[in-house]
Coordinates of N, CA and C in Angstrom, one line a residue:
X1 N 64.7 -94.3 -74.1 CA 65.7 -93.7 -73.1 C 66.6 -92.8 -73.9
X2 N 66.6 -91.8 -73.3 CA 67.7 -90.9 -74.1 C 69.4 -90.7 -73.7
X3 N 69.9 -90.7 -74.4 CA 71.8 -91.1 -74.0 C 72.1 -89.4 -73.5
X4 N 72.2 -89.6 -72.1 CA 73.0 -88.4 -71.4 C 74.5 -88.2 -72.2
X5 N 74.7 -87.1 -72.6 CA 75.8 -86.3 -72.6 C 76.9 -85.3 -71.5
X6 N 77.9 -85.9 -71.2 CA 78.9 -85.1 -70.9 C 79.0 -83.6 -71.0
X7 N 79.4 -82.7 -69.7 CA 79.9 -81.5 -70.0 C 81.1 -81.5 -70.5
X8 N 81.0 -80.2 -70.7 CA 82.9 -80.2 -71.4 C 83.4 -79.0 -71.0
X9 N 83.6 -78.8 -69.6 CA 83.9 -77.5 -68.8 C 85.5 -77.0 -69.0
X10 N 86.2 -77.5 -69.5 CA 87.3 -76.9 -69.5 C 87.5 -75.6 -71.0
X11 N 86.6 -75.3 -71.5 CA 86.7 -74.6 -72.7 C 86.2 -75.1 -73.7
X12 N 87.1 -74.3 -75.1 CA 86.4 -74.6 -76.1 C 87.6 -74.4 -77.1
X13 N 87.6 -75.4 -78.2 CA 88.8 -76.3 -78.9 C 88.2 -75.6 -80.4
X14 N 89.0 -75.2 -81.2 CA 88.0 -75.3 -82.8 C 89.3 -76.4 -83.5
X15 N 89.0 -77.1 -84.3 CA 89.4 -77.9 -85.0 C 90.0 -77.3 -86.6
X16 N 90.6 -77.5 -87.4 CA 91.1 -76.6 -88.7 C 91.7 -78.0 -89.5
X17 N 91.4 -77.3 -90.7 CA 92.5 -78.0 -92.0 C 93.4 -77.2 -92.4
X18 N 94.5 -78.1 -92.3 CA 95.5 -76.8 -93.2 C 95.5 -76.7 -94.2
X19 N 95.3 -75.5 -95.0 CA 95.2 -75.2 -96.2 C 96.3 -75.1 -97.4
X20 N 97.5 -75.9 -96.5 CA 98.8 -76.0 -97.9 C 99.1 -74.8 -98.4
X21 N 99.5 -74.0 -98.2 CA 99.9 -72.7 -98.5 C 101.8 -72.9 -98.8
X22 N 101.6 -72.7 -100.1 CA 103.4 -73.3 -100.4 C 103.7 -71.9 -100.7
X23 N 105.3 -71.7 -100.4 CA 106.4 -70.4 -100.9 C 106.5 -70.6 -102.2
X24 N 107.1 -69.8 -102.6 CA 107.8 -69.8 -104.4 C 108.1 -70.9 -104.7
X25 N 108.8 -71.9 -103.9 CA 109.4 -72.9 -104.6 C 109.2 -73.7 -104.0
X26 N 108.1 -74.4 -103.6 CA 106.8 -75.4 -103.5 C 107.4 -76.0 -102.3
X27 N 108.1 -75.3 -101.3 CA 107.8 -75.7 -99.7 C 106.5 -75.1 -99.0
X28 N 106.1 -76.3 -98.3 CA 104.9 -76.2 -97.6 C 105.2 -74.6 -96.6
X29 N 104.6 -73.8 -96.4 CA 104.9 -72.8 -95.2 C 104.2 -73.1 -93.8
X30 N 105.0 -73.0 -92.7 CA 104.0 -73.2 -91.2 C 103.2 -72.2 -91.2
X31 N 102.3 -72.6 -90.4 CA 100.9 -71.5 -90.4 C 101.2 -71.2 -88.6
X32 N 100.9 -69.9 -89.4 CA 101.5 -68.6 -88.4 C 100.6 -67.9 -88.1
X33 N 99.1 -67.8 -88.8 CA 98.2 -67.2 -88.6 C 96.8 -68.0 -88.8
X34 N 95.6 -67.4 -88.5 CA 94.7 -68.3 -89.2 C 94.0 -68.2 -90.4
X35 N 94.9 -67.1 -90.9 CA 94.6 -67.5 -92.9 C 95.3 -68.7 -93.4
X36 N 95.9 -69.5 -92.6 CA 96.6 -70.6 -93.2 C 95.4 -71.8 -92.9
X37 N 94.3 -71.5 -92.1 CA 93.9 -72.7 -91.7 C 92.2 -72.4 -92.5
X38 N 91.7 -73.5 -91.8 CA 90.4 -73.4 -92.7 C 89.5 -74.3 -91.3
X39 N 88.4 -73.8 -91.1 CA 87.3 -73.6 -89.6 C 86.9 -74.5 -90.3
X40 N 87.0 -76.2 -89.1 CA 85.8 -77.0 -88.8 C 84.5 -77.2 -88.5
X41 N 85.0 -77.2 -86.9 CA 84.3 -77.5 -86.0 C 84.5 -76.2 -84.2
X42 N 83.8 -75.9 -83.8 CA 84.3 -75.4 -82.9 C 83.6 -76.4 -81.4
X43 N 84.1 -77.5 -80.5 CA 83.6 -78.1 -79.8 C 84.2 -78.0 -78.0
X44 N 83.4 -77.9 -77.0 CA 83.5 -78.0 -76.0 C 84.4 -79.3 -75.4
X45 N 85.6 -79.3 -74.2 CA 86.1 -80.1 -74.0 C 86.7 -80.2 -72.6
X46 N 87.0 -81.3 -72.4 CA 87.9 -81.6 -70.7 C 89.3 -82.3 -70.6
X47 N 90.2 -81.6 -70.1 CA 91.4 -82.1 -70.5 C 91.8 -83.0 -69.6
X48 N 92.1 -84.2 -70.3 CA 92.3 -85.4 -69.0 C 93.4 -85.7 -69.0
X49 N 93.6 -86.5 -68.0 CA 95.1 -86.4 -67.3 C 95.8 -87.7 -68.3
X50 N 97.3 -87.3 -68.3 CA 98.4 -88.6 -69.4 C 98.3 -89.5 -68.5
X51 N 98.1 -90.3 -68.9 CA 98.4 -92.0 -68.4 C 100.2 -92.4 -68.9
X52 N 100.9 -92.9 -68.3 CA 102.4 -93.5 -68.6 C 102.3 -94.3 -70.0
X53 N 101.5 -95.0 -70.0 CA 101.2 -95.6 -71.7 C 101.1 -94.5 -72.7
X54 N 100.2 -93.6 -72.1 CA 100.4 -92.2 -73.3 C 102.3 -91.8 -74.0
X55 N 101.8 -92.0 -72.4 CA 103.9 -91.2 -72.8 C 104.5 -91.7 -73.7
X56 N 104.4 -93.5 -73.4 CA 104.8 -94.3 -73.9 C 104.5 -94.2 -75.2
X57 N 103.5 -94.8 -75.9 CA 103.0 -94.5 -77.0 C 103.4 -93.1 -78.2
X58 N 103.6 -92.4 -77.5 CA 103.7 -91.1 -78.2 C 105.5 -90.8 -78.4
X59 N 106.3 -91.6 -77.1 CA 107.7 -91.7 -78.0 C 107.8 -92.8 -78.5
X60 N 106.9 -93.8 -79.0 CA 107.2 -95.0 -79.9 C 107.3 -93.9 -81.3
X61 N 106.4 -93.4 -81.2 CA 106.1 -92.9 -82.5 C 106.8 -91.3 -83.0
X62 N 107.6 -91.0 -81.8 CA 108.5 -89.7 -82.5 C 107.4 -88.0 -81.9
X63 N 106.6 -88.5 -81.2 CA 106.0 -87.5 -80.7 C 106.2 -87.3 -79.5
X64 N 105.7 -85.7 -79.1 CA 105.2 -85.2 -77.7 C 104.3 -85.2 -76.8
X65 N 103.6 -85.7 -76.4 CA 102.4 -85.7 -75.9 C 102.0 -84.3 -74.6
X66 N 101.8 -83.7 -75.7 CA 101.7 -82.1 -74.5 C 100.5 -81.6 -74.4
X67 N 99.2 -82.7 -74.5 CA 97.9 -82.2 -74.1 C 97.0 -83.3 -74.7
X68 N 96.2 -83.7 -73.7 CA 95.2 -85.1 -74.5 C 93.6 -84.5 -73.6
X69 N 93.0 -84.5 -74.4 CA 91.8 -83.9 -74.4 C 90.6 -85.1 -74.9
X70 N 89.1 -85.1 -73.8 CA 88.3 -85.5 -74.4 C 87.2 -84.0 -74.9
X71 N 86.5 -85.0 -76.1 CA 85.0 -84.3 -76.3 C 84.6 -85.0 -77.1
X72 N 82.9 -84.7 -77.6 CA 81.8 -84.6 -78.5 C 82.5 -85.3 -79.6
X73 N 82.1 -86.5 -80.2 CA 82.8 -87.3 -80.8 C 82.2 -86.6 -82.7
X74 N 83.0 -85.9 -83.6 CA 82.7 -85.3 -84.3 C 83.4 -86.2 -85.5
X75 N 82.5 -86.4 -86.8 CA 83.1 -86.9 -87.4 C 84.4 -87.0 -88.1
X76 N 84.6 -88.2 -88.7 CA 86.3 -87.2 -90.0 C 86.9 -86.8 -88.9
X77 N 87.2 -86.2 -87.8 CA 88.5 -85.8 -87.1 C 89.5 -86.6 -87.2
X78 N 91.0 -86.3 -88.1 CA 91.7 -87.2 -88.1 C 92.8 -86.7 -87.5
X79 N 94.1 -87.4 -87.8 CA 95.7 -86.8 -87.1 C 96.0 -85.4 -88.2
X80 N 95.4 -85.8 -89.1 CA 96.1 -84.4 -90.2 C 95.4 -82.9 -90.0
X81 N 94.4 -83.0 -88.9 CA 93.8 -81.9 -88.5 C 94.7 -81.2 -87.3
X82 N 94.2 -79.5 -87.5 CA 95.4 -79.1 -86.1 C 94.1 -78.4 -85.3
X83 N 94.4 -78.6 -83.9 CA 93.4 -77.7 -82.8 C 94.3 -76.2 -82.6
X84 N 93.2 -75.7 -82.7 CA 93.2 -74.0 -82.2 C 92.6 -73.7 -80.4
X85 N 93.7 -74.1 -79.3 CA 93.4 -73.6 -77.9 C 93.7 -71.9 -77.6
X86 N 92.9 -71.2 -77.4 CA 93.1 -69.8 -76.7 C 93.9 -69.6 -78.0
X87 N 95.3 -69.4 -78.6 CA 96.1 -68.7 -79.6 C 97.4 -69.4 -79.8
X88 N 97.1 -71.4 -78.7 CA 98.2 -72.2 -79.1 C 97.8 -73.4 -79.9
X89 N 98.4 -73.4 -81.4 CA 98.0 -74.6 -82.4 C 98.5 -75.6 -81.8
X90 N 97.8 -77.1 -81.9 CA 98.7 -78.6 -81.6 C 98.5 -78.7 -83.0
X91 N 99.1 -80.1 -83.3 CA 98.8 -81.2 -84.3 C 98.3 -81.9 -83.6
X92 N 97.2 -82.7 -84.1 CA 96.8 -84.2 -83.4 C 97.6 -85.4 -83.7
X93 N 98.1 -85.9 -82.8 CA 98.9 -87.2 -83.7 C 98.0 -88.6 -83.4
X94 N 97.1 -88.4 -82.7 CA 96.1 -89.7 -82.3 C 94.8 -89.5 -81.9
X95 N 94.0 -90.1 -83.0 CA 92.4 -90.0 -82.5 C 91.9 -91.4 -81.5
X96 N 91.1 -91.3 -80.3 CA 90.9 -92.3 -79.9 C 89.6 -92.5 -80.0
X97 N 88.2 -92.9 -80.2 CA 86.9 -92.6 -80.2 C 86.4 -93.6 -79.4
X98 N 85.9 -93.4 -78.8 CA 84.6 -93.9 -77.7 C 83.2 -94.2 -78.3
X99 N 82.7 -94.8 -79.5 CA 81.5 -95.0 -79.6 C 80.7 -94.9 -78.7
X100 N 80.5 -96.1 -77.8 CA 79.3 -96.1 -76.9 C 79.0 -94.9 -76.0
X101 N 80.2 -94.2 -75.8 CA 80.1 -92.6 -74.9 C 80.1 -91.6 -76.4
X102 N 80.1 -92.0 -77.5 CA 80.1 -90.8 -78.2 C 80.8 -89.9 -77.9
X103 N 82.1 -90.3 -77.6 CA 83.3 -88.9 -77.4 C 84.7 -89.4 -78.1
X104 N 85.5 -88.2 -78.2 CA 86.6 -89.3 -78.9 C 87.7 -88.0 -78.1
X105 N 89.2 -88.7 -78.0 CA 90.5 -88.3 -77.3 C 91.0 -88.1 -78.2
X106 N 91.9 -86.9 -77.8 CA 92.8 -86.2 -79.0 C 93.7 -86.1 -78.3
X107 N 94.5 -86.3 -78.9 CA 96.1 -86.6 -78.0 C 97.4 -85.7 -79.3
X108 N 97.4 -84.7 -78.3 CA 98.3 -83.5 -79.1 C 99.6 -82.8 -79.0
X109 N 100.4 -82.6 -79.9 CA 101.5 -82.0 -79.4 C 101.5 -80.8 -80.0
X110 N 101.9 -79.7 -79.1 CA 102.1 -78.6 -79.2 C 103.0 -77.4 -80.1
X111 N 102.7 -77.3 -80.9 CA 103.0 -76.8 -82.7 C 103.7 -75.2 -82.1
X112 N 102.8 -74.2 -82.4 CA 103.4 -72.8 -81.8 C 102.3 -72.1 -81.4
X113 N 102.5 -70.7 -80.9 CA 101.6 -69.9 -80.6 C 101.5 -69.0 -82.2
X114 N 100.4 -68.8 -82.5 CA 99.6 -68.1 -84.1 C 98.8 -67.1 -83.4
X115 N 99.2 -65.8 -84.6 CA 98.6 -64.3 -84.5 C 97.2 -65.0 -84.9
X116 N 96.2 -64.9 -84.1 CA 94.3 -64.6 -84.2 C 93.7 -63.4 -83.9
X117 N 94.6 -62.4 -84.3 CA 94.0 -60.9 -84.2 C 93.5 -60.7 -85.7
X118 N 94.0 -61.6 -86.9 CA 92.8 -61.1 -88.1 C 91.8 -61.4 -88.1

């Protein structure tokens, strides 16, 4: 029997590492463009609705919760990774993975909007 997969109709998410790009005197710089980042994964996704525990959860821990997304459960995706939507970066601050559905939730707060015209 073969395991049906999910669509993922709301778009398409690419995943990045930041590449540490330090100033003169070894502060980290925010990434403003996508020369700062480095291409994972590019994956199809559906953005599902906060549950009150999300909320919850995400001010225990000093975060925002301004977008939680499922998809295609890809390996190594961790919180130190940032998603690239349309030309707005998050940070992930929580991976949730669904083995048996092979999908995993990304639960993100919203970083800035970055120039993707290079």
């Amino acid at each position: 029997m073969s395991k049906k997969f999910s669509n993922y109709n709301n778009g398409y998410l690419s995943i990045y590492n930041d590449r540490e790009i330090r100033t003169d005197f070894s502060a980290k710089k925010n990434v403003k463009s996508l020369d700062s980042l480095e291409f994972i994964v590019k994956l199809g996704y559906d953005e599902c609705s906060k549950r009150q525990q999300d909320f919850e959860f995400s001010e225990t821990i000093g975060r925002s919760l301004n977008l939680k997304v499922k998809t295609r459960l890809y390996k190594n995706v961790t919180n130190k990774h940032k998603v690239l939507i349309g030309n707005i970066l998050y940070d992930i601050f929580e991976v949730d993975i669904d083995r048996g559905k092979q999908e995993m939730y990304l639960y993100m707060e919203e970083v800035r909007t970055i120039d993707i015209t290079n």
